[in-house]
XYZ file of C-alpha atoms in Angstrom:
733
model
C 115.238 257.537 122.576
C 118.766 256.801 121.839
C 119.167 254.349 124.764
C 116.099 252.294 123.538
C 117.605 252.202 120.102
C 120.667 250.731 121.006
C 118.820 248.152 123.198
C 116.934 247.075 120.601
C 119.835 246.676 118.349
C 121.775 244.451 120.767
C 118.554 242.344 121.214
C 118.122 241.780 117.473
C 121.725 241.090 116.968
C 121.851 238.394 119.718
C 118.495 237.046 118.407
C 119.976 236.429 114.746
C 123.180 234.969 116.378
C 121.351 232.534 118.231
C 119.166 231.776 115.655
C 121.771 230.902 113.486
C 123.544 228.825 115.985
C 120.342 226.696 116.438
C 120.144 226.344 112.624
C 123.481 225.043 112.676
C 122.805 222.588 115.019
C 119.592 221.462 113.796
C 120.877 220.981 110.332
C 124.045 218.787 111.406
C 122.274 216.701 113.673
C 123.518 218.213 116.968
C 119.955 219.023 118.473
C 120.820 217.234 121.806
C 124.254 216.832 124.069
C 126.605 213.914 123.832
C 125.708 211.019 125.994
C 129.312 210.762 127.356
C 131.644 213.654 127.674
C 134.373 215.139 130.064
C 133.606 218.225 132.177
C 133.528 220.166 135.409
C 130.748 221.289 137.304
C 129.792 222.363 141.021
C 126.858 220.749 142.445
C 124.590 222.748 144.254
C 123.864 222.363 148.171
C 120.316 221.436 147.229
C 121.565 218.071 145.497
C 120.394 215.193 147.333
C 123.718 213.045 147.056
C 126.722 215.763 146.315
C 125.729 218.802 148.179
C 128.181 221.452 147.530
C 130.908 219.100 145.833
C 132.841 219.855 142.871
C 133.382 217.068 140.206
C 135.808 217.019 137.137
C 136.018 213.980 135.160
C 133.855 211.613 132.792
C 130.077 211.765 132.499
C 127.472 209.979 131.092
C 123.830 210.779 130.858
C 124.202 213.629 132.711
C 125.625 211.865 136.054
C 129.800 211.109 136.797
C 130.605 207.987 135.173
C 133.924 206.544 134.836
C 137.201 208.404 135.952
C 136.838 211.445 137.906
C 138.172 213.436 140.700
C 135.384 215.127 143.391
C 136.105 217.448 146.321
C 133.702 217.453 149.181
C 132.558 220.675 151.613
C 133.545 218.591 154.534
C 137.391 218.268 153.216
C 137.167 214.671 151.611
C 138.494 214.088 148.126
C 137.975 210.977 146.160
C 139.887 209.891 142.724
C 138.838 207.033 141.089
C 135.638 205.350 139.127
C 132.098 206.336 139.234
C 129.155 204.290 137.830
C 125.871 206.046 137.075
C 126.732 209.047 139.702
C 127.677 206.508 142.401
C 131.238 206.304 143.696
C 132.158 202.497 142.847
C 135.166 200.724 141.519
C 138.981 201.076 142.475
C 139.902 204.704 143.869
C 141.549 206.771 146.513
C 139.620 209.027 149.025
C 141.540 211.421 151.368
C 139.441 212.447 154.388
C 140.869 215.500 156.113
C 141.308 215.897 159.628
C 139.990 219.352 161.175
C 142.836 221.731 161.525
C 143.800 222.235 165.196
C 145.114 225.717 166.588
C 148.399 225.424 168.678
C 148.674 227.772 171.688
C 151.876 229.115 172.852
C 154.082 227.120 175.158
C 153.814 229.982 177.802
C 151.011 232.224 178.268
C 151.580 235.429 179.835
C 152.000 239.424 178.934
C 155.375 238.557 177.935
C 154.690 236.241 175.212
C 151.623 237.972 173.806
C 153.589 238.822 170.461
C 154.038 235.085 169.522
C 151.027 234.395 167.272
C 149.037 231.374 167.136
C 149.746 228.791 164.394
C 147.807 226.269 162.380
C 149.142 222.628 162.386
C 149.577 221.111 158.763
C 146.547 219.485 157.662
C 146.366 215.575 158.060
C 144.020 213.136 156.418
C 143.085 209.484 156.190
C 143.945 207.787 153.102
C 141.492 204.998 151.879
C 142.332 202.963 148.573
C 141.028 200.044 147.174
C 137.735 198.986 145.712
C 134.654 200.741 146.486
C 130.866 200.074 146.549
C 128.048 202.982 147.169
C 130.847 204.933 148.273
C 132.645 202.606 150.845
C 135.576 200.485 151.079
C 134.165 196.714 149.737
C 136.612 194.237 148.679
C 140.654 194.409 148.926
C 141.856 197.810 150.178
C 144.346 199.630 152.285
C 143.669 202.395 155.092
C 146.363 204.815 156.502
C 145.048 206.856 159.161
C 146.501 210.176 160.183
C 148.047 209.146 163.412
C 149.993 206.421 161.576
C 148.105 203.176 162.065
C 147.361 201.308 158.741
C 145.414 198.522 157.584
C 145.788 196.298 154.359
C 143.094 193.377 153.616
C 139.464 192.907 152.804
C 136.799 195.613 153.659
C 132.997 195.469 154.011
C 130.667 198.482 153.928
C 133.655 200.744 154.668
C 134.941 198.376 157.598
C 137.884 195.838 157.827
C 135.898 192.690 157.360
C 137.913 189.228 156.596
C 141.638 188.758 156.534
C 143.624 191.732 156.998
C 146.961 193.199 158.394
C 146.656 196.085 161.027
C 149.779 198.026 162.344
C 149.982 200.706 165.001
C 152.024 202.520 167.319
C 151.046 203.702 170.761
C 152.839 205.561 173.667
C 151.880 202.762 176.335
C 152.606 199.350 174.098
C 154.692 200.738 171.432
C 154.675 199.206 167.991
C 151.558 196.661 167.477
C 151.430 194.413 164.657
C 148.177 192.243 164.168
C 147.222 189.793 161.386
C 144.198 187.550 161.214
C 140.588 187.766 160.796
C 138.175 190.862 161.160
C 134.615 191.271 161.515
C 132.746 194.710 160.980
C 135.950 196.453 161.678
C 137.076 194.807 164.727
C 139.459 191.506 165.661
C 137.252 188.581 165.356
C 138.207 185.164 164.324
C 141.683 183.552 164.524
C 144.670 186.104 164.392
C 148.152 186.784 165.777
C 148.875 189.744 167.679
C 152.614 190.918 168.612
C 154.111 193.638 170.387
C 157.693 194.323 171.652
C 157.072 192.417 174.584
C 154.657 189.542 173.724
C 152.837 187.467 171.061
C 149.376 186.305 171.153
C 148.589 183.452 168.661
C 144.661 182.557 168.908
C 141.027 183.317 168.969
C 139.346 186.649 169.131
C 135.667 187.842 169.839
C 134.752 191.579 169.514
C 138.366 192.850 169.745
C 139.369 190.487 172.546
C 141.212 187.606 173.354
C 138.418 185.107 173.583
C 138.767 181.284 173.017
C 141.547 178.965 172.594
C 144.996 180.654 171.970
C 148.532 180.988 173.320
C 150.831 183.864 174.732
C 154.326 184.234 174.758
C 156.144 186.814 176.335
C 159.781 188.145 175.438
C 161.145 185.969 178.545
C 160.303 182.662 177.286
C 156.947 182.345 179.165
C 154.374 180.428 177.288
C 150.766 180.339 178.197
C 148.132 178.281 176.397
C 144.631 177.328 176.821
C 141.322 179.046 177.139
C 140.847 182.821 177.333
C 137.700 184.761 178.292
C 137.333 188.694 177.541
C 141.056 188.834 177.673
C 141.432 186.593 180.742
C 143.418 183.661 181.131
C 140.946 180.973 182.822
C 142.058 177.330 181.977
C 145.233 175.784 180.259
C 148.647 175.236 180.787
C 151.887 177.388 181.610
C 155.426 176.606 180.485
C 158.206 178.651 182.273
C 161.936 178.009 182.706
C 163.432 179.921 185.508
C 167.171 179.319 184.092
C 168.601 178.017 181.061
C 170.528 174.913 183.160
C 167.209 174.151 184.972
C 164.083 171.800 183.631
C 161.125 174.012 182.834
C 158.209 174.157 185.226
C 154.799 173.406 183.805
C 151.393 173.715 185.419
C 148.149 172.743 183.553
C 145.004 173.837 185.241
C 142.776 176.428 186.173
C 144.088 180.160 186.280
C 142.945 183.624 187.907
C 145.007 185.293 185.195
C 148.269 185.418 183.123
C 150.911 183.730 185.358
C 148.486 183.201 188.604
C 147.509 179.927 189.476
C 144.095 179.350 191.119
C 142.571 175.897 191.374
C 143.050 172.450 190.503
C 145.753 171.504 188.469
C 149.027 169.829 188.044
C 152.394 171.008 188.568
C 155.349 169.588 186.974
C 159.066 170.211 188.324
C 160.690 168.073 186.142
C 160.165 165.065 183.786
C 159.979 162.842 186.799
C 158.572 164.843 189.608
C 154.883 166.465 189.659
C 152.476 167.665 192.364
C 148.645 167.356 191.556
C 146.115 169.100 193.743
C 144.500 172.469 194.643
C 147.035 175.391 194.186
C 147.229 179.438 194.375
C 149.914 181.907 193.443
C 152.256 183.310 191.037
C 154.295 180.599 189.063
C 156.839 182.996 187.746
C 157.810 184.136 191.378
C 157.502 180.706 192.840
C 155.143 181.969 195.607
C 152.670 179.020 195.579
C 150.273 177.511 197.871
C 149.294 173.835 197.593
C 146.631 172.381 199.691
C 145.269 168.929 199.052
C 148.141 167.904 197.024
C 149.482 164.799 195.837
C 153.549 164.160 195.115
C 154.336 161.782 192.398
C 157.487 160.592 191.393
C 158.122 158.893 188.163
C 160.965 156.625 187.575
C 163.183 157.349 184.410
C 163.388 154.755 181.614
C 166.942 153.389 181.756
C 166.846 150.983 179.294
C 169.196 151.379 175.880
C 166.133 152.194 173.581
C 164.583 155.303 175.790
C 166.344 157.557 173.454
C 165.269 155.669 170.254
C 161.369 155.564 171.357
C 161.761 159.233 172.257
C 163.159 160.346 169.259
C 160.911 157.876 166.747
C 157.674 158.273 168.544
C 157.432 161.910 169.128
C 155.282 163.442 166.175
C 153.650 166.814 166.077
C 150.100 166.518 168.040
C 147.271 168.617 168.531
C 146.684 169.028 172.303
C 143.538 170.041 173.702
C 144.421 173.675 174.298
C 145.173 174.485 170.682
C 143.494 176.096 167.910
C 143.070 173.486 165.370
C 145.219 173.981 162.170
C 142.257 174.030 159.727
C 140.598 176.831 161.791
C 143.473 178.907 161.227
C 143.343 181.510 158.173
C 140.236 180.232 156.887
C 139.361 184.005 155.622
C 142.108 184.469 153.427
C 141.055 181.155 151.664
C 137.663 181.913 151.603
C 138.132 185.462 150.211
C 140.161 183.895 147.396
C 137.894 181.274 146.311
C 135.002 183.737 146.203
C 136.506 186.775 144.887
C 139.083 185.240 142.511
C 137.734 181.854 141.604
C 133.931 182.469 141.857
C 132.956 179.959 144.366
C 129.682 180.902 145.988
C 130.430 179.808 149.381
C 134.211 179.437 149.625
C 134.087 175.768 150.139
C 137.143 173.631 149.722
C 137.007 171.378 146.580
C 137.091 168.101 148.592
C 133.988 168.996 150.704
C 131.570 168.776 147.646
C 133.666 166.746 145.238
C 132.043 163.492 146.273
C 128.477 164.753 145.966
C 128.716 165.944 142.372
C 129.137 164.186 139.297
C 131.975 164.676 136.722
C 130.263 167.304 134.585
C 129.215 169.626 137.347
C 132.916 169.568 138.551
C 134.122 170.319 135.048
C 131.627 173.348 135.067
C 132.711 174.534 138.367
C 136.403 174.431 136.989
C 135.507 176.546 133.993
C 133.995 179.085 135.912
C 136.878 179.413 138.491
C 139.054 179.648 135.121
C 136.848 182.485 133.780
C 136.879 184.348 136.806
C 140.724 184.307 137.223
C 141.577 185.481 133.701
C 138.598 188.098 133.940
C 140.246 189.307 136.711
C 143.969 189.238 135.080
C 142.225 191.444 132.271
C 141.077 193.867 134.959
C 144.380 194.172 136.793
C 145.800 194.708 133.308
C 143.944 197.790 132.752
C 144.297 199.168 136.246
C 147.675 198.672 137.046
C 149.024 198.786 133.704
C 150.604 195.457 134.637
C 151.778 192.595 131.926
C 151.492 188.814 132.232
C 152.660 185.993 130.506
C 150.756 184.974 127.736
C 150.314 181.497 129.038
C 148.574 183.026 132.073
C 145.861 184.656 130.377
C 144.459 181.480 128.443
C 143.027 178.494 130.106
C 145.429 175.356 129.498
C 143.862 172.642 127.130
C 143.057 170.158 128.177
C 142.772 170.964 132.008
C 140.507 167.468 132.233
C 143.024 165.536 130.419
C 144.414 162.169 131.954
C 146.526 162.302 134.942
C 150.033 161.846 134.191
C 153.658 163.379 134.421
C 152.764 165.798 131.544
C 149.554 167.041 133.411
C 151.726 167.662 136.503
C 154.367 169.520 134.211
C 151.374 171.613 133.157
C 150.367 172.310 136.859
C 153.727 173.028 137.902
C 154.276 175.663 134.928
C 151.209 177.324 135.648
C 152.153 177.445 139.239
C 155.513 179.058 138.889
C 154.342 181.589 136.377
C 152.047 182.645 138.707
C 153.854 183.135 141.769
C 156.549 184.897 139.808
C 153.895 187.577 138.581
C 153.651 190.307 141.134
C 150.138 190.994 140.435
C 148.493 187.584 139.896
C 145.911 186.807 142.293
C 147.398 183.593 142.989
C 150.875 185.266 143.905
C 148.979 187.582 146.304
C 147.550 184.527 147.984
C 150.487 182.759 148.460
C 152.782 185.786 149.594
C 150.208 186.221 152.308
C 150.460 182.610 153.477
C 154.111 183.157 153.697
C 153.789 186.352 155.537
C 151.237 184.861 158.127
C 153.216 182.037 158.953
C 156.655 183.811 159.333
C 154.755 186.789 161.172
C 153.621 183.610 163.799
C 156.673 182.031 164.147
C 159.752 184.065 163.925
C 161.480 185.877 166.545
C 159.625 185.486 169.822
C 157.344 183.157 168.295
C 160.394 181.020 167.898
C 159.838 178.543 171.006
C 160.293 174.827 171.363
C 156.535 174.296 172.895
C 155.129 175.849 169.471
C 156.872 173.110 167.502
C 153.701 170.982 167.407
C 151.371 174.075 166.381
C 153.745 175.294 163.622
C 154.383 171.701 161.873
C 150.417 171.050 161.659
C 149.851 174.858 160.481
C 152.528 174.550 157.990
C 151.253 170.880 156.834
C 147.684 172.515 156.496
C 148.589 175.543 154.392
C 149.987 173.054 151.933
C 147.071 170.902 151.918
C 144.433 173.790 151.712
C 146.671 175.834 149.036
C 146.706 171.985 146.958
C 142.958 171.602 147.477
C 142.697 175.262 145.947
C 144.665 174.352 142.758
C 142.105 171.418 141.968
C 139.569 174.093 141.246
C 141.760 174.864 138.167
C 143.131 171.588 137.732
C 140.581 168.704 138.393
C 142.623 165.866 137.453
C 145.221 166.518 140.400
C 144.571 163.547 143.261
C 142.470 164.371 146.005
C 144.237 166.057 148.616
C 144.407 162.989 151.086
C 146.344 161.368 148.354
C 148.616 164.530 147.562
C 151.774 162.650 148.823
C 151.531 159.911 146.126
C 154.286 160.054 143.258
C 153.370 161.458 140.171
C 153.380 158.700 137.290
C 156.188 158.145 135.353
C 153.854 157.794 132.105
C 153.337 160.795 129.947
C 150.204 161.706 128.600
C 149.628 161.044 124.865
C 147.350 164.506 124.739
C 149.979 166.878 125.396
C 152.968 167.575 123.151
C 156.356 166.153 123.455
C 157.929 169.127 124.807
C 155.445 169.258 127.855
C 156.146 165.378 128.519
C 160.092 166.310 128.359
C 159.934 168.945 130.683
C 157.777 167.049 133.154
C 160.411 164.301 133.840
C 163.376 166.769 134.157
C 162.451 168.381 137.452
C 165.321 168.544 140.168
C 162.943 167.277 142.654
C 163.007 163.733 140.944
C 166.040 162.045 140.783
C 166.269 158.149 139.433
C 169.460 155.975 141.043
C 170.745 152.974 140.846
C 170.440 149.991 143.335
C 173.373 149.494 145.193
C 173.492 145.656 143.700
C 173.864 147.097 140.171
C 176.492 149.491 141.009
C 178.356 146.643 141.966
C 178.460 145.334 138.565
C 180.590 147.909 136.837
C 182.955 146.757 133.976
C 186.635 147.737 134.122
C 186.158 150.796 131.518
C 183.545 152.111 133.943
C 185.242 152.246 137.380
C 187.716 154.480 135.204
C 185.050 157.225 135.173
C 183.686 159.095 138.097
C 181.306 157.332 140.468
C 178.713 159.611 139.791
C 178.534 159.593 135.947
C 178.949 156.151 135.745
C 175.844 155.772 138.286
C 173.750 157.911 135.793
C 174.902 155.718 132.600
C 173.376 152.810 133.540
C 169.607 152.413 133.637
C 168.390 148.754 134.425
C 164.681 147.579 135.456
C 165.823 147.502 139.411
C 166.493 151.317 139.498
C 164.704 152.746 142.240
C 163.739 156.307 142.493
C 163.038 159.446 145.118
C 159.627 159.910 143.490
C 158.102 163.718 143.252
C 154.961 163.615 145.183
C 151.691 165.505 143.633
C 152.050 168.580 145.978
C 155.830 169.056 145.430
C 155.327 172.026 143.289
C 153.626 173.818 146.246
C 155.985 171.968 148.799
C 159.047 173.521 146.969
C 157.964 177.102 146.611
C 156.742 177.208 150.330
C 159.656 175.962 151.896
C 161.977 177.984 150.209
C 160.508 181.138 151.399
C 159.994 179.728 154.908
C 162.661 177.431 155.533
C 164.436 179.603 158.091
C 161.154 179.757 160.407
C 160.316 175.989 159.916
C 164.083 174.747 160.369
C 164.658 176.811 163.079
C 161.735 175.494 165.086
C 162.717 171.943 164.299
C 166.395 172.874 165.583
C 164.825 174.301 168.730
C 162.664 171.265 169.455
C 165.486 168.839 168.759
C 168.253 171.242 170.467
C 168.938 168.869 173.335
C 169.319 165.750 171.386
C 171.269 167.520 168.598
C 173.705 168.748 171.278
C 174.132 165.692 172.688
C 174.802 164.020 169.157
C 177.127 166.825 167.903
C 179.208 166.150 171.353
C 179.783 162.337 170.100
C 180.465 163.362 166.687
C 183.377 165.709 167.335
C 184.519 163.065 169.773
C 184.531 160.340 167.190
C 186.094 162.531 164.777
C 189.086 162.858 166.245
C 189.527 159.165 165.745
C 191.952 157.971 163.035
C 190.294 156.243 160.278
C 191.778 152.614 161.155
C 190.588 153.008 164.720
C 186.966 154.677 163.450
C 186.605 152.003 161.035
C 187.426 149.294 163.689
C 185.089 150.995 166.105
C 182.108 151.315 164.104
C 182.783 147.418 162.981
C 183.225 148.129 159.399
C 184.626 144.810 157.896
C 188.155 144.794 156.722
C 187.466 143.553 153.204
C 185.466 146.933 152.658
C 188.462 149.073 153.764
C 190.462 150.902 151.043
C 193.724 148.994 151.526
C 194.919 145.294 151.891
C 193.502 144.045 154.836
C 196.932 142.839 155.881
C 198.311 146.568 155.695
C 195.663 148.041 158.080
C 198.277 149.648 160.520
C 199.437 152.028 157.644
C 196.081 153.774 157.948
C 197.508 155.165 161.336
C 200.102 157.293 159.469
C 198.813 160.604 158.269
C 199.491 160.956 154.812
C 198.160 157.168 154.115
C 195.007 158.179 156.352
C 194.148 161.467 154.281
C 194.683 159.475 150.862
C 192.451 156.428 151.845
C 189.770 158.861 152.996
C 189.618 160.750 150.125
C 189.479 157.506 147.827
C 187.117 155.727 150.003
C 184.670 157.991 151.338
C 185.011 161.788 150.011
C 182.378 161.585 147.487
C 179.924 160.076 149.619
C 181.037 162.302 152.530
C 180.551 165.675 150.274
C 177.136 164.342 149.110
C 175.650 163.908 152.436
C 177.233 167.171 153.426
C 174.889 168.754 150.921
C 171.829 167.519 152.698
C 171.591 170.718 154.947
C 171.979 172.903 151.720
C 168.567 171.646 150.544
C 165.101 173.023 151.505
C 162.772 170.533 149.986
C 162.541 167.238 152.045
C 162.217 165.383 148.590
C 165.279 166.901 147.543
C 166.868 165.924 151.052
C 166.015 162.120 150.299
C 167.381 162.346 146.763
C 170.703 163.232 148.472
C 170.385 160.322 150.751
C 169.913 158.020 148.356
C 172.932 159.595 146.311
C 175.084 159.217 149.283
C 174.330 155.507 149.547
C 175.235 155.056 145.696
C 178.630 156.837 146.236
C 179.583 154.709 149.204
C 178.801 151.604 147.090
C 180.451 153.190 143.827
C 183.870 153.617 146.396
C 183.836 150.135 147.472
C 183.477 148.992 144.010
C 186.416 150.831 142.885
C 188.706 150.977 145.872
C 188.331 147.996 148.041
C 189.324 144.497 147.856
C 186.322 143.217 147.091
C 185.447 145.332 144.092
C 182.499 144.819 141.924
C 181.952 141.331 143.265
C 180.727 142.408 146.665
C 177.050 142.126 147.338
C 175.751 144.446 149.829
C 173.838 143.468 153.211
C 172.520 145.617 155.847
C 175.007 144.216 158.176
C 177.906 145.143 155.884
C 176.086 148.731 154.678
C 174.968 150.085 158.170
C 178.502 150.521 159.629
C 179.872 152.111 156.501
C 177.234 154.403 156.221
C 177.670 155.398 159.768
C 181.359 156.272 159.181
C 180.059 158.549 156.345
C 177.534 160.581 158.906
C 180.349 160.656 161.453
C 182.803 162.419 159.065
C 179.987 164.289 157.250
C 179.377 166.324 160.787
C 175.942 167.616 160.148
C 175.461 169.765 163.245
C 171.644 169.648 163.291
C 170.730 166.021 161.775
C 168.239 165.209 164.502
C 166.299 168.165 163.252
C 166.941 166.987 159.451
C 165.467 163.615 160.107
C 162.448 164.956 162.120
C 161.662 167.473 159.305
C 162.120 164.727 156.421
C 160.239 162.520 158.595
C 156.982 164.804 158.972
C 157.005 165.965 155.474
C 157.548 162.829 153.637
C 154.625 160.689 154.377
C 155.370 158.681 151.073
C 158.275 156.964 152.624
C 155.973 154.161 154.086
C 156.555 151.251 152.039
C 158.673 153.262 149.446
C 161.194 150.248 149.078
C 164.886 151.072 149.591
C 164.571 154.823 149.984
C 162.770 153.837 153.006
C 165.341 151.286 154.158
C 168.185 153.987 153.470
C 166.295 156.851 155.602
C 165.685 154.127 158.387
C 169.361 153.758 158.441
C 170.065 157.196 158.805
C 167.895 157.816 161.587
C 169.268 154.470 163.294
C 172.846 156.148 162.808
C 171.759 159.221 164.695
C 169.956 157.157 167.519
C 172.989 154.884 167.724
C 175.693 157.865 167.906
C 173.329 159.518 170.709
C 172.912 156.275 172.655
C 176.097 154.665 172.735
C 177.237 153.897 176.055
C 180.945 153.521 175.608
C 181.285 157.294 174.550
C 181.430 159.849 177.074
């Protein structure tokens, strides 16, 4: 009876308490749970999606929504974003690998006391954007065995452009950068190991299609691969440094093994055409039905000039076209960061739509880019310059120097910001180019591919920028000069900034430099040169794509110039030997040898013998040519081809200024090509630029605006002619 009374008392106590709580909730409008809340929950094993999982984080309408942490029963852990109960957004997932039991090293009755041990738990780490529980978008993966991937994913698999690193006991360290499809290498990519590098097409994780393979000993194969087998193409092999390379072009059984018809070149003048079998690297080759041909060497004095001037980068039949390389990284940026529906280049559809449609496309690109910056600020806690978070006004203004200044400002702000999408793209382009052509990839045979690829990267980046700045000239006109006129729509501050770039340099013509007054000649030639402004001024104009060229060259100059140096090594070696020989001459002897007219010498023509004395010679050289020589020596210190042209123009101006100040003819002299060329050759010899051939070729390849550029084109022609003359002069050893 007593127990029943106590139970009844407890019941009514609880009843009254719960009734009071319900009354309080009802009176205060709290008759339902909040829509959004934070909490933890253990899902049952009957849950359709998260069987046996535990979750702690944000909720909405009874499902995980927002930031949270979920632990799966099989050992997975996810920390990141949820949307309506689904893993979606930026997050991090750890997938634990099963712990393994390690047995004793020796198993016998003598070691029964040694216990077995459990190895430390290891896991695969997946970070990036998730969609429906799988990586989808920009991501990184680190597997438990040490392999890693950074790039784009789709449905949990690498898909698009990415970088894969691995280490194996047989091959060592492997590095692949390029295209993926459904988790395997597919498309264009570069695979590097400690012993070789492959640059070419892939299919289903195999070398398949056009490509080239370079081994650590310098052997170069280029042609058609089929499922990792080399079938057709050419091989370049140099047995010794002092011997000419052996080249075979034709059919192969595999790497290094000839099998079929082809042409074997033992030197530049000897070749065999026929059917051959054997290993070209060991020299064991059997020839059947072969024809031997010996070519006569060109002995005329212009042979060197023709070889040097006419040799341009060309795309041979075995090479992957430059436009096909790295297409995935551009398409991914266009679709993800600029909102392009199909990742097309701007030039591909520009002519087929009207101006209003182009403006709408540009507006959509700006909206997507600014929206992505906002997301990055929230996710990374990053800060951006205010000018990057608003659309420049107006982006559809008239093309002018002010408009170029606006584009260049946006570019520099973007590539200087670590988390900006454009910076991510540009750094990726720098990485893929350097990884392709550094170290083992620095091969003279790869010169054509490297130059054409670098030109293509510049062009496609420029075309991409036209999505944002629609008044930039078309890609085929990207080397045309930026107009000097400012746009009246822009502020005066913008206009002034556009004309003060280091890449644009206005100089006086040689004729005007000869008209200095007596007062002006007392000043330095350089300051006087810039103090005169006449209608006859010539300028080294800034090309429309210079903001891209300047940055990419600053980051890739070591790789691109090394490629030029390797390609021009033989010619530059001959040039350097001649320059060292000529620099042993005294001033009087060198001036006479080069044909510089006596009235352009720095002393009275009647006393030219005094130049053979050491002190007079040094003084004369300092007076007459020091500033011009020092100016030309700065050529190798510049990385931008347009800046190199500006140095060249300044060198000619310094020559004219020196003659005006120190020679007997003074300011009354009128320059002709016959007078200028020998004097300029003297400066070239004394400047002692060791890789002048590489410098000239680089300027020629990346300054197409030189054609029809007036006086600066003439100056560059004289520089090239000086190089050719020094190399081909028969009177020197």
